[in-house]
Coordinates of C-alpha atoms in Angstrom, one line a residue:
Chain H
M25 CA 0.0 0.0 0.0
A26 CA 2.7 2.4 1.0
Q27 CA 4.4 1.7 -2.3
V28 CA 1.3 2.4 -4.4
F29 CA 1.2 6.1 -3.3
T30 CA 4.7 7.4 -3.1
K31 CA 6.1 10.6 -1.7
S32 CA 7.0 11.9 -5.1
M33 CA 3.4 11.4 -6.2
A34 CA 2.3 13.5 -3.2
R35 CA 4.9 16.1 -4.1
N36 CA 3.7 16.3 -7.7
I37 CA 0.1 16.7 -6.6
F38 CA 1.2 19.6 -4.4
Y39 CA 3.2 21.4 -7.0
G40 CA 0.9 20.6 -9.9
G41 CA -2.2 21.3 -8.0
S42 CA -1.0 24.6 -6.5
V43 CA 0.2 26.0 -9.9
F44 CA -3.0 24.9 -11.6
F45 CA -5.2 26.6 -9.0
I46 CA -3.1 29.7 -8.8
L47 CA -3.5 30.1 -12.6
L48 CA -7.2 29.4 -12.4
F49 CA -7.5 32.0 -9.6
L50 CA -5.7 34.6 -11.6
A51 CA -7.9 33.9 -14.7
L52 CA -11.0 34.3 -12.6
T53 CA -9.6 37.5 -11.1
L54 CA -9.0 38.8 -14.6
D55 CA -12.5 38.0 -15.6
T56 CA -13.8 39.7 -12.5
S57 CA -11.8 42.8 -13.3
F58 CA -13.6 43.0 -16.7
A59 CA -17.0 42.6 -15.0
L60 CA -16.5 45.1 -12.1
P61 CA -17.0 48.4 -14.0
E62 CA -20.7 47.4 -14.4
R63 CA -21.0 46.7 -10.7
D64 CA -18.7 48.9 -8.6
Q65 CA -20.0 52.4 -9.4
R66 CA -16.5 53.5 -10.5
H67 CA -17.9 56.3 -12.7
Q68 CA -18.7 58.1 -9.5
L69 CA -15.1 58.1 -8.4
D70 CA -13.8 60.5 -11.1
L71 CA -11.6 62.9 -9.2
S72 CA -12.4 65.8 -11.7
T73 CA -16.0 65.9 -10.3
E74 CA -17.0 67.2 -6.9
V75 CA -18.8 63.9 -6.0
G76 CA -15.6 62.0 -6.8
Q77 CA -13.5 64.2 -4.6
R78 CA -16.0 63.9 -1.8
I79 CA -16.1 60.1 -2.0
A80 CA -12.3 59.9 -1.9
K81 CA -12.2 62.2 1.1
G82 CA -15.0 60.3 2.7
K83 CA -13.2 57.0 2.4
E84 CA -10.0 58.6 3.8
L85 CA -12.0 59.8 6.8
W86 CA -13.7 56.4 7.1
E87 CA -10.2 54.8 7.3
T88 CA -8.4 57.3 9.5
N89 CA -11.1 57.2 12.1
N90 CA -11.1 53.4 12.1
C91 CA -14.9 53.1 11.6
I92 CA -14.4 49.4 10.6
G93 CA -13.3 48.8 14.2
C94 CA -16.9 48.8 15.3
H95 CA -19.1 48.7 12.2
T96 CA -19.3 46.3 9.2
L97 CA -19.3 47.7 5.7
L98 CA -20.8 45.2 3.2
G99 CA -20.6 42.7 6.0
E100 CA -16.9 43.1 6.8
G101 CA -15.4 44.6 9.9
A102 CA -16.4 44.4 13.5
Y103 CA -19.8 43.3 14.8
F104 CA -20.2 45.8 17.6
A105 CA -22.3 48.4 15.7
P106 CA -24.7 48.4 12.8
E107 CA -23.9 47.5 9.1
L108 CA -23.3 50.7 7.1
G109 CA -23.2 49.4 3.6
N110 CA -26.9 50.2 3.3
I111 CA -27.2 53.0 6.0
Y112 CA -28.0 55.5 3.2
T113 CA -31.1 53.5 2.3
R114 CA -32.0 52.7 5.9
F115 CA -31.9 56.4 6.6
G116 CA -34.4 57.1 3.9
N117 CA -31.9 58.0 1.1
N118 CA -31.0 61.0 3.2
K119 CA -27.4 62.2 3.5
E120 CA -28.5 64.9 6.0
A121 CA -29.8 62.2 8.4
I122 CA -26.5 60.5 8.3
K123 CA -24.7 63.8 9.0
A124 CA -27.1 64.7 11.8
F125 CA -26.6 61.3 13.5
I126 CA -22.8 61.4 13.5
Q127 CA -22.9 65.0 14.7
S128 CA -25.2 64.3 17.6
R129 CA -23.1 61.7 19.4
P130 CA -22.4 62.7 23.0
A131 CA -18.7 63.2 23.8
M132 CA -18.9 61.3 27.1
G133 CA -21.0 58.4 25.7
I134 CA -24.4 57.2 27.0
P135 CA -24.4 55.6 30.5
G136 CA -24.4 51.8 30.3
R137 CA -24.9 51.7 26.6
R138 CA -22.8 51.5 23.5
S139 CA -22.2 54.8 21.9
M140 CA -20.3 56.1 18.9
P141 CA -17.5 58.5 19.8
Q142 CA -17.9 62.3 19.0
F143 CA -15.4 62.9 16.2
N144 CA -16.0 66.7 15.9
F145 CA -16.1 66.6 12.1
S146 CA -16.5 69.8 10.1
D147 CA -19.5 70.1 7.9
E148 CA -17.4 69.5 4.8
E149 CA -16.0 66.3 6.4
L150 CA -19.6 65.1 7.2
D151 CA -20.6 65.7 3.6
A152 CA -17.7 63.6 2.4
I153 CA -18.5 60.7 4.8
A154 CA -22.2 60.8 3.8
E155 CA -21.2 60.8 0.1
F156 CA -18.9 57.8 0.6
L157 CA -21.7 55.9 2.4
K158 CA -24.1 56.7 -0.4
Y159 CA -21.6 55.4 -3.0
S160 CA -21.1 52.2 -0.9
S161 CA -24.9 51.6 -0.8
E162 CA -25.0 51.7 -4.6
I163 CA -22.5 49.0 -5.2
N164 CA -24.0 45.8 -6.7
T165 CA -23.7 43.3 -3.8
A166 CA -25.8 40.5 -5.3
G167 CA -28.8 41.4 -3.2
W168 CA -27.1 41.5 0.2
P169 CA -28.1 42.4 2.9
P170 CA -31.3 40.4 3.2
N171 CA -33.3 43.4 4.4
I172 CA -33.0 47.0 5.4
Q173 CA -31.8 46.3 8.9
G174 CA -28.5 45.1 7.5
Chain W
M30 CA 19.0 21.8 21.2
K31 CA 21.6 20.6 18.6
Y32 CA 22.9 23.9 17.3
K33 CA 23.9 26.9 19.4
S34 CA 22.2 29.4 17.1
Q35 CA 18.8 27.8 17.7
A36 CA 18.8 29.8 20.9
V37 CA 17.7 32.9 19.0
A38 CA 14.2 31.4 19.0
K39 CA 13.9 31.9 22.8
P40 CA 13.2 35.7 22.9
Y41 CA 10.7 35.3 20.1
F42 CA 8.8 32.7 22.1
I43 CA 8.9 34.8 25.3
A44 CA 7.7 37.9 23.4
A45 CA 5.0 35.8 21.7
I46 CA 3.5 34.7 25.0
G47 CA 3.7 38.2 26.5
L48 CA 1.7 39.6 23.5
F49 CA -0.7 36.6 23.8
L50 CA -1.4 37.8 27.4
A51 CA -2.0 41.3 26.2
Q52 CA -4.3 40.0 23.5
V53 CA -6.4 38.1 25.9
I54 CA -6.7 41.0 28.4
F55 CA -7.9 43.2 25.7
G56 CA -10.3 40.5 24.5
I57 CA -11.9 40.5 27.9
I58 CA -12.2 44.3 27.8
L59 CA -14.0 43.9 24.5
G60 CA -16.3 41.2 25.9
I61 CA -17.3 43.5 28.7
Q62 CA -17.9 46.4 26.3
Y63 CA -20.4 44.1 24.5
V64 CA -22.6 44.0 27.6
V65 CA -21.6 47.2 29.4
G66 CA -21.5 49.5 26.5
D67 CA -19.8 52.5 28.2
F68 CA -17.0 50.4 29.9
L69 CA -13.8 52.4 29.6
F70 CA -15.5 54.9 27.3
P71 CA -14.3 57.3 25.9
E72 CA -10.7 56.5 27.1
I73 CA -10.5 53.1 25.3
P74 CA -13.3 52.9 22.8
F75 CA -14.2 49.5 21.4
N76 CA -12.4 50.0 18.1
V77 CA -9.1 50.8 19.8
A78 CA -9.4 47.8 22.1
R79 CA -10.2 45.6 19.1
M80 CA -7.2 46.8 17.2
V81 CA -5.0 45.9 20.1
H82 CA -6.7 42.5 20.4
T83 CA -6.4 41.5 16.7
N84 CA -3.0 43.2 16.0
A85 CA -1.4 41.6 19.1
L86 CA -2.7 38.3 17.9
I87 CA -1.2 38.7 14.4
V88 CA 2.1 40.0 15.8
W89 CA 2.5 37.2 18.3
L90 CA 1.6 34.5 15.8
L91 CA 4.2 36.0 13.5
M92 CA 6.7 36.1 16.4
G93 CA 5.9 32.4 17.0
F94 CA 6.3 31.5 13.4
M95 CA 9.7 33.2 13.3
G96 CA 10.8 31.6 16.5
A97 CA 9.7 28.3 15.2
A98 CA 11.7 28.8 11.9
Y99 CA 14.8 29.9 13.8
Y100 CA 14.5 26.7 15.9
L101 CA 13.6 24.1 13.3
I102 CA 15.5 25.4 10.2
P103 CA 19.0 24.9 11.7
E104 CA 18.1 21.5 13.0
E105 CA 16.6 20.4 9.7
S106 CA 19.5 21.9 7.7
E107 CA 22.0 20.4 10.1
R108 CA 24.0 23.6 10.4
E109 CA 24.1 26.8 12.4
L110 CA 21.8 29.7 11.4
Y111 CA 23.4 31.8 8.7
A112 CA 23.4 35.0 10.7
P113 CA 22.3 34.7 14.4
W114 CA 23.1 38.4 15.0
L115 CA 20.6 39.4 12.3
A116 CA 17.9 37.3 13.9
H117 CA 18.6 39.1 17.3
L118 CA 18.6 42.5 15.7
M119 CA 15.3 41.8 13.8
F120 CA 13.7 40.6 17.1
W121 CA 14.3 43.9 18.7
I122 CA 13.2 45.9 15.7
F123 CA 10.0 43.9 15.5
L124 CA 9.3 44.1 19.2
I125 CA 9.9 47.8 19.4
A126 CA 7.8 48.5 16.3
A127 CA 5.0 46.5 17.7
A128 CA 5.2 48.2 21.1
L129 CA 5.3 51.7 19.6
T130 CA 2.3 50.8 17.4
V131 CA 0.3 49.6 20.4
I132 CA 1.3 52.7 22.4
G133 CA 0.2 54.8 19.4
Y134 CA -3.2 53.0 19.3
L135 CA -3.8 53.7 23.1
A136 CA -2.2 57.1 23.6
V137 CA -3.6 59.2 20.7
P138 CA -6.8 59.2 18.7
Y139 CA -6.4 57.0 15.6
A140 CA -6.9 59.9 13.2
R141 CA -4.0 61.7 15.0
L142 CA -1.8 58.6 14.7
A143 CA -2.6 58.5 11.0
E144 CA -1.5 62.1 10.7
M145 CA 1.6 61.7 12.7
T146 CA 2.8 58.7 10.7
G147 CA 2.2 60.3 7.3
N148 CA -0.7 58.1 6.3
D149 CA -1.7 60.5 3.6
I150 CA 1.6 59.9 1.7
L151 CA 0.6 56.2 1.2
P152 CA -2.8 55.5 2.9
T153 CA -3.0 51.9 4.1
M154 CA -4.5 52.4 7.5
G155 CA -8.0 51.8 8.8
R156 CA -8.8 48.5 7.2
E157 CA -9.6 45.5 9.4
F158 CA -6.4 43.8 10.7
L159 CA -4.3 46.1 8.6
E160 CA -4.7 49.1 10.9
Q161 CA -1.0 49.5 11.5
P162 CA 0.5 52.8 10.4
T163 CA 2.2 52.6 7.0
I164 CA 5.6 52.9 8.5
T165 CA 4.9 49.9 10.8
K166 CA 3.9 48.0 7.6
V167 CA 7.2 49.0 6.0
G168 CA 9.0 47.8 9.2
I169 CA 7.2 44.5 8.9
V170 CA 8.4 44.1 5.3
I171 CA 12.0 44.8 6.3
V172 CA 11.9 42.4 9.2
A173 CA 10.3 39.7 7.0
L174 CA 12.9 40.2 4.2
A175 CA 15.9 40.0 6.7
F176 CA 14.2 36.9 8.2
L177 CA 13.7 35.2 4.9
F178 CA 17.2 36.0 3.8
N179 CA 18.6 34.5 7.0
I180 CA 16.6 31.2 7.0
G181 CA 16.8 31.0 3.2
M182 CA 20.6 31.1 3.3
T183 CA 20.6 28.5 6.1
V184 CA 18.4 26.1 4.0
L185 CA 20.5 26.7 0.9
K186 CA 23.8 25.9 2.6
G187 CA 22.5 23.0 4.5
R188 CA 20.6 19.7 4.2
K189 CA 17.3 20.3 2.4
T190 CA 14.3 18.5 3.9
V191 CA 10.6 18.6 3.0
V192 CA 9.8 20.2 6.4
S193 CA 12.2 23.1 5.8
L194 CA 11.2 23.5 2.2
V195 CA 7.5 23.7 3.1
M196 CA 8.2 26.0 5.9
L197 CA 10.2 28.3 3.6
I198 CA 7.5 28.2 0.9
G199 CA 4.9 29.2 3.5
L200 CA 7.0 32.0 4.8
V201 CA 7.8 33.4 1.4
G202 CA 4.1 33.3 0.6
L203 CA 3.4 35.1 3.8
A204 CA 5.8 37.9 2.9
V205 CA 4.6 38.2 -0.7
F206 CA 0.8 38.3 0.1
F207 CA 1.5 41.0 2.8
L208 CA 2.5 43.3 0.0
F209 CA -1.1 43.6 -1.1
S210 CA -1.7 45.5 2.2
F211 CA -0.1 48.5 0.4
Y212 CA -2.7 48.5 -2.3
N213 CA -5.6 50.7 -1.2
P214 CA -7.6 52.2 -4.0
T215 CA -10.7 54.5 -3.4
N216 CA -12.7 51.9 -5.3
L217 CA -14.2 50.0 -2.3
V218 CA -14.7 46.8 -4.3
L219 CA -11.1 46.6 -5.5
D220 CA -9.9 47.5 -2.0
K221 CA -11.9 44.7 -0.4
F222 CA -11.1 42.2 -3.2
F223 CA -7.4 42.5 -2.8
W224 CA -7.6 42.9 1.0
W225 CA -8.6 39.3 1.0
W226 CA -5.4 38.4 -0.9
V227 CA -3.6 39.3 2.4
V228 CA -6.1 38.0 4.9
H229 CA -7.5 34.8 3.2
L230 CA -4.4 33.8 1.4
W231 CA -2.6 34.0 4.7
V232 CA -4.9 32.1 7.0
E233 CA -6.5 29.7 4.6
G234 CA -3.4 29.5 2.4
V235 CA 0.2 29.9 3.2
W236 CA -0.2 29.8 7.0
E237 CA -1.4 26.2 6.6
L238 CA 1.9 25.4 5.0
I239 CA 3.7 26.9 8.0
M240 CA 1.4 25.1 10.4
G241 CA 1.8 21.8 8.6
A242 CA 5.6 22.1 8.6
M243 CA 5.7 22.9 12.3
L244 CA 3.3 20.1 13.2
A245 CA 5.4 17.6 11.1
F246 CA 8.6 18.7 12.8
V247 CA 7.2 18.2 16.3
L248 CA 5.7 14.9 15.4
I249 CA 8.9 13.6 13.8
K250 CA 10.8 14.6 17.0
T251 CA 8.3 13.3 19.6
T252 CA 7.1 10.1 17.9
G253 CA 10.3 8.9 16.1
V254 CA 8.1 7.9 13.1
D255 CA 10.0 7.5 9.9
R256 CA 10.6 10.9 8.2
E257 CA 9.5 9.5 4.8
V258 CA 6.0 8.7 6.2
V259 CA 5.6 12.1 7.7
E260 CA 6.8 14.0 4.6
K261 CA 4.3 12.1 2.4
W262 CA 1.5 13.2 4.7
L263 CA 2.8 16.8 4.8
Y264 CA 2.8 17.0 1.0
I265 CA -0.7 15.7 0.6
I266 CA -2.1 17.9 3.4
I267 CA -0.6 21.1 2.0
A268 CA -1.6 20.1 -1.5
M269 CA -5.2 19.8 -0.3
A270 CA -4.9 23.1 1.6
L271 CA -3.9 25.1 -1.5
I272 CA -6.1 23.2 -4.0
T273 CA -9.2 24.0 -1.9
G274 CA -8.0 27.2 -0.3
I275 CA -7.0 29.3 -3.3
I276 CA -10.3 29.2 -5.2
G277 CA -11.9 29.0 -1.7
T278 CA -11.1 32.7 -1.4
G279 CA -14.3 33.1 -3.5
H280 CA -16.4 32.6 -0.4
H281 CA -15.4 36.2 0.6
F282 CA -16.5 37.6 -2.8
Y283 CA -20.2 36.8 -2.6
W284 CA -21.5 40.1 -1.3
I285 CA -18.8 42.7 -1.8
G286 CA -19.3 43.5 -5.5
P287 CA -17.7 40.8 -7.7
P288 CA -19.9 38.8 -10.1
E289 CA -22.3 36.2 -8.8
Y290 CA -20.3 33.2 -10.2
W291 CA -18.1 33.5 -7.2
Q292 CA -21.0 32.0 -5.2
W293 CA -20.4 28.7 -7.1
W294 CA -16.6 28.8 -7.1
G295 CA -16.5 29.8 -3.5
S296 CA -19.1 27.4 -2.2
I297 CA -17.8 24.3 -4.0
F298 CA -14.1 24.9 -3.2
S299 CA -14.5 26.2 0.4
A300 CA -16.8 23.3 1.2
L301 CA -13.7 21.2 0.6
E302 CA -11.5 23.3 2.8
P303 CA -12.2 21.2 5.9
L304 CA -10.4 18.3 4.1
P305 CA -6.8 19.3 4.8
F306 CA -7.7 19.9 8.4
F307 CA -9.4 16.5 8.7
M308 CA -6.3 14.9 7.2
M309 CA -4.1 16.8 9.7
T310 CA -6.1 15.2 12.5
V311 CA -5.8 11.7 11.1
F312 CA -2.1 12.3 10.5
A313 CA -1.4 13.5 14.0
F314 CA -3.3 10.6 15.7
N315 CA -1.7 8.1 13.3
M316 CA 1.8 9.3 14.0
V317 CA 1.3 9.2 17.7
N318 CA -0.3 5.7 17.6
Q319 CA 2.7 4.4 15.5
R320 CA 5.3 6.1 17.7
R321 CA 8.6 4.4 18.0
R322 CA 9.5 6.2 21.2
N323 CA 7.8 7.6 24.2
H324 CA 9.0 11.2 24.3
P325 CA 9.3 12.5 27.9
N326 CA 7.6 15.8 26.9
K327 CA 4.0 14.5 27.2
A328 CA 2.6 18.1 27.2
A329 CA 4.0 18.8 23.8
V330 CA 2.3 15.7 22.4
L331 CA -1.0 16.8 24.0
W332 CA -0.7 20.3 22.4
A333 CA 0.0 18.7 19.0
L334 CA -3.0 16.4 19.2
G335 CA -5.1 19.3 20.4
T336 CA -4.0 21.5 17.5
A337 CA -5.1 18.8 15.0
V338 CA -8.5 18.3 16.6
L339 CA -9.4 22.0 17.3
A340 CA -8.1 23.3 14.0
F341 CA -10.5 20.8 12.3
L342 CA -13.4 21.9 14.5
G343 CA -12.7 25.6 14.3
A344 CA -11.4 26.1 10.8
G345 CA -13.0 23.1 9.3
V346 CA -16.4 22.5 10.8
W347 CA -17.2 26.1 11.9
G348 CA -15.9 27.3 8.6
F349 CA -18.1 24.9 6.6
L350 CA -21.1 25.9 8.8
H351 CA -21.4 29.3 7.0
T352 CA -19.4 29.0 3.8
L353 CA -22.2 27.9 1.4
A354 CA -23.5 31.0 -0.4
P355 CA -27.2 30.5 0.5
V356 CA -26.3 30.1 4.2
N357 CA -23.7 32.9 4.1
Y358 CA -26.4 35.3 2.7
Y359 CA -27.8 35.3 6.2
T360 CA -24.7 34.7 8.3
H361 CA -22.3 37.2 6.6
G362 CA -20.9 39.7 9.1
S363 CA -22.8 38.2 12.1
Q364 CA -21.7 36.7 15.4
I365 CA -21.3 33.4 13.5
T366 CA -18.3 35.0 11.8
A367 CA -16.9 35.9 15.2
A368 CA -17.5 32.4 16.6
H369 CA -15.7 30.8 13.6
G370 CA -12.8 33.4 13.9
H371 CA -12.2 32.6 17.5
L372 CA -12.1 28.8 17.3
A373 CA -10.2 28.7 14.0
F374 CA -7.4 31.1 15.1
Y375 CA -7.2 29.3 18.5
G376 CA -7.3 25.8 17.2
A377 CA -5.0 26.2 14.2
Y378 CA -2.5 29.0 14.9
V379 CA -2.5 29.6 18.6
L380 CA -2.2 25.9 19.3
I381 CA 0.5 25.2 16.7
N382 CA 2.6 27.9 18.2
I383 CA 2.1 26.7 21.7
T384 CA 2.9 23.1 20.5
M385 CA 6.2 24.4 19.1
I386 CA 7.0 26.5 22.2
S387 CA 6.1 23.6 24.5
Y388 CA 8.4 21.2 22.6
A389 CA 11.3 23.6 22.1
M390 CA 11.4 25.7 25.3
P391 CA 12.7 22.9 27.6
L392 CA 15.4 22.1 25.0
L393 CA 16.3 25.8 24.7
N394 CA 16.7 25.7 28.5
G395 CA 19.0 22.7 28.3
R396 CA 16.6 19.8 29.2
E397 CA 14.7 17.3 27.1
A398 CA 11.5 17.9 29.0
N399 CA 10.2 19.8 32.0
S400 CA 9.4 18.3 35.4
M401 CA 6.2 16.3 35.6
R402 CA 4.7 19.0 37.9
S403 CA 5.3 21.6 35.2
Q404 CA 3.9 19.4 32.5
V405 CA 0.8 18.7 34.6
L406 CA 0.2 22.5 34.8
E407 CA 0.6 22.8 31.0
M408 CA -2.0 20.0 30.5
W409 CA -4.3 21.9 32.9
A410 CA -3.7 25.0 30.8
F411 CA -4.5 23.1 27.6
W412 CA -7.8 21.9 28.9
L413 CA -8.8 25.2 30.5
M414 CA -8.0 27.3 27.4
S415 CA -9.4 24.7 25.0
I416 CA -12.7 24.1 26.8
S417 CA -13.3 27.7 27.5
M418 CA -12.6 28.6 23.9
V419 CA -15.1 25.9 22.7
F420 CA -17.6 27.5 25.0
I421 CA -16.9 31.0 23.7
T422 CA -17.5 29.6 20.3
L423 CA -20.8 27.9 21.3
F424 CA -22.1 31.1 23.0
L425 CA -21.2 33.3 20.1
T426 CA -22.8 30.7 17.7
A427 CA -26.0 30.8 19.8
A428 CA -25.9 34.7 19.8
G429 CA -25.3 34.5 16.1
I430 CA -28.3 32.2 15.3
L431 CA -30.6 34.4 17.3
Q432 CA -29.2 37.6 15.8
I433 CA -29.7 36.2 12.3
F434 CA -33.2 35.1 13.0
L435 CA -34.3 38.4 14.7
Q436 CA -32.5 40.8 12.3
R437 CA -32.5 39.0 9.0
Y438 CA -34.7 35.9 8.8
T439 CA -38.0 36.8 10.4
E440 CA -40.9 38.5 8.6
T441 CA -40.5 41.5 11.0
P442 CA -36.7 42.2 11.2
L443 CA -35.6 44.2 14.2
P444 CA -32.8 46.9 14.2
F445 CA -29.3 45.9 15.0
M446 CA -29.1 47.5 18.5
V447 CA -32.4 46.1 19.6
V448 CA -31.3 42.6 18.6
Q449 CA -27.9 43.1 20.5
E450 CA -29.8 43.7 23.7
K451 CA -32.0 40.6 23.2
V452 CA -29.0 38.3 22.9
A453 CA -27.0 39.9 25.8
L454 CA -27.3 36.7 27.9
F455 CA -24.9 34.9 25.6
Y456 CA -22.5 37.8 25.6
W457 CA -22.4 37.6 29.4
L458 CA -21.7 33.9 29.2
R459 CA -18.9 34.6 26.7
V460 CA -17.2 37.0 29.1
I461 CA -17.3 34.3 31.9
S462 CA -15.7 31.8 29.5
G463 CA -13.1 34.5 28.6
L464 CA -12.1 34.8 32.3
V465 CA -11.6 31.0 32.4
F466 CA -9.5 31.3 29.3
L467 CA -7.4 33.9 31.1
G468 CA -7.0 31.6 34.0
G469 CA -5.8 28.9 31.6
L470 CA -3.2 31.2 30.1
G471 CA -2.1 32.2 33.6
T472 CA -1.6 28.5 34.4
Y473 CA 0.4 28.1 31.2
I474 CA 2.7 31.0 32.1
A475 CA 3.1 29.6 35.6
S476 CA 4.2 26.3 34.2
F477 CA 7.4 28.0 32.9
F478 CA 8.3 29.3 36.4
V479 CA 7.6 25.9 38.0
A480 CA 9.8 24.2 35.3
A481 CA 12.6 26.6 36.0
H482 CA 12.2 26.2 39.8
D483 CA 12.2 22.4 39.5
A484 CA 15.3 22.4 37.3
K485 CA 17.1 24.5 39.8
H486 CA 16.2 22.4 42.8
P487 CA 16.7 18.8 41.7
Q488 CA 17.2 17.9 45.4
A489 CA 13.4 18.3 46.0
I490 CA 12.9 15.6 43.4
E491 CA 15.5 13.3 45.0
A492 CA 13.7 13.8 48.4
G493 CA 10.6 12.6 46.7
K494 CA 8.7 15.8 47.2
V495 CA 8.3 16.4 43.5
Q496 CA 7.8 13.9 40.7
P497 CA 10.8 13.9 38.4
S498 CA 10.7 14.7 34.8
P499 CA 9.9 11.6 32.7
A500 CA 13.1 12.4 30.9
A501 CA 15.0 11.1 34.0
V502 CA 13.1 7.9 34.3

């Protein structure tokens, strides 16, 4: 039995299998990159437009304030606070509502409850964040999340 | 210890365990914040504690892998490490960079840290697990390159074995895929797509090679089974890991923008991802059953068998639980994900590192195995940590099922925060399990001091007060 399946056969399966599936993965990635323009709202990201600039600024603020450390975005991140990939639709397609919520967080928190920190964003920064979240909500996510609650 | 330069592994192992302790303490803070929302707020908000928790984990696992490589590569290559001084230097650079990063997380607001470290020059911060300032990331790359050069030269100049080759391939892959952490476009879909090339291709790809090599090394040493047999197993396990795991990356692409066909590719291949872990379990038990010697380090063998079982449960079973696209539609980004993450990281990567440390530390201290008293403490630590982690996983799974039902499955879905309050009981139970886990880790740390004490006072053993190490029998 031991002679039927040798170490060199095992080695060949490892090298052959790995190379084959790496190539397949790269091919699928290439195909995905052709399909993405229809799905990822990249036309909004044009930096020569005001919307594009706001989205870029919004993503930067999203990152430099570590929002992903509590929230999920398209289901990825921490599970401590609500999903934000569809917050724009959950807040009634209203950027002002998003801005008002972020602005109104108490600096010292809420006794006994989870609370978002007060980040003291300027109005311009709030606009950028809201624009970024609107853009996120318009990405084609194959119908996820299952409902408005995220 | 056969080669003097293997000793460079020791500081890596000690730092790894120190960071492990920090990770668990911050984990308990997070667990409390889940139920007492304003705990430590606004001084240590949840996102900061979580960064410390996850980043400490990543850094200590990397420290463990590096220590393991510095220990096993010289022994496999049958020669001294190419440049022990470089390994020492890199240890301090890595430790200081990690410490400064954690201090940065805790001392200043994250946005200020981003500003201070020049994140706007090359923005890479603020993405899950890759929160480190860009300069820290550059530091990691430098440490990784120096490390790869050092062990690569050692392998090249010495005996080449399958164990050292697989370890090397895994570590090269680790370094290569980390480079994708520097790619951060504004396009959120592209950002997320390639973020997984770091995260998934690490933990469900090349890290499995590192883990397989470490497990194979410890099993060769502790069971005395013929190397040919072990190496054949190792090849077939890592072959299955990459054959299933590479396309298995697709299970992360269902709902973040890429085309729907990933639901098929991801579901089919990731459904097979438990296979390499199952084979690892069969492999470990087979080798121990066919052992040709009874190694005096019983604790190391227990850790090795525990790794094989809990990696299969956490990565294999709990991964499969939510990997099929129609299921993942409901479970994506819920407490089910957290449950799987905890048992998978503990079972696979925490335990393989402790297995290696448990095997190598006595040898680095000049003895084949620790006193029986110390080993019994280690075994207690194994059971306390493993059982409490299984319970953490079960409680989070229960919380996750309820969360999914109330928030996503029922006809009348409830808002996130309302649901969180309804499942709070399970979060309380999780905190209690976490405290037991901390107790287990404390027991593990205590075992080192008991071992050192017993080695220093052999007369206590002679007087019959303490059981001798099985090595002396």
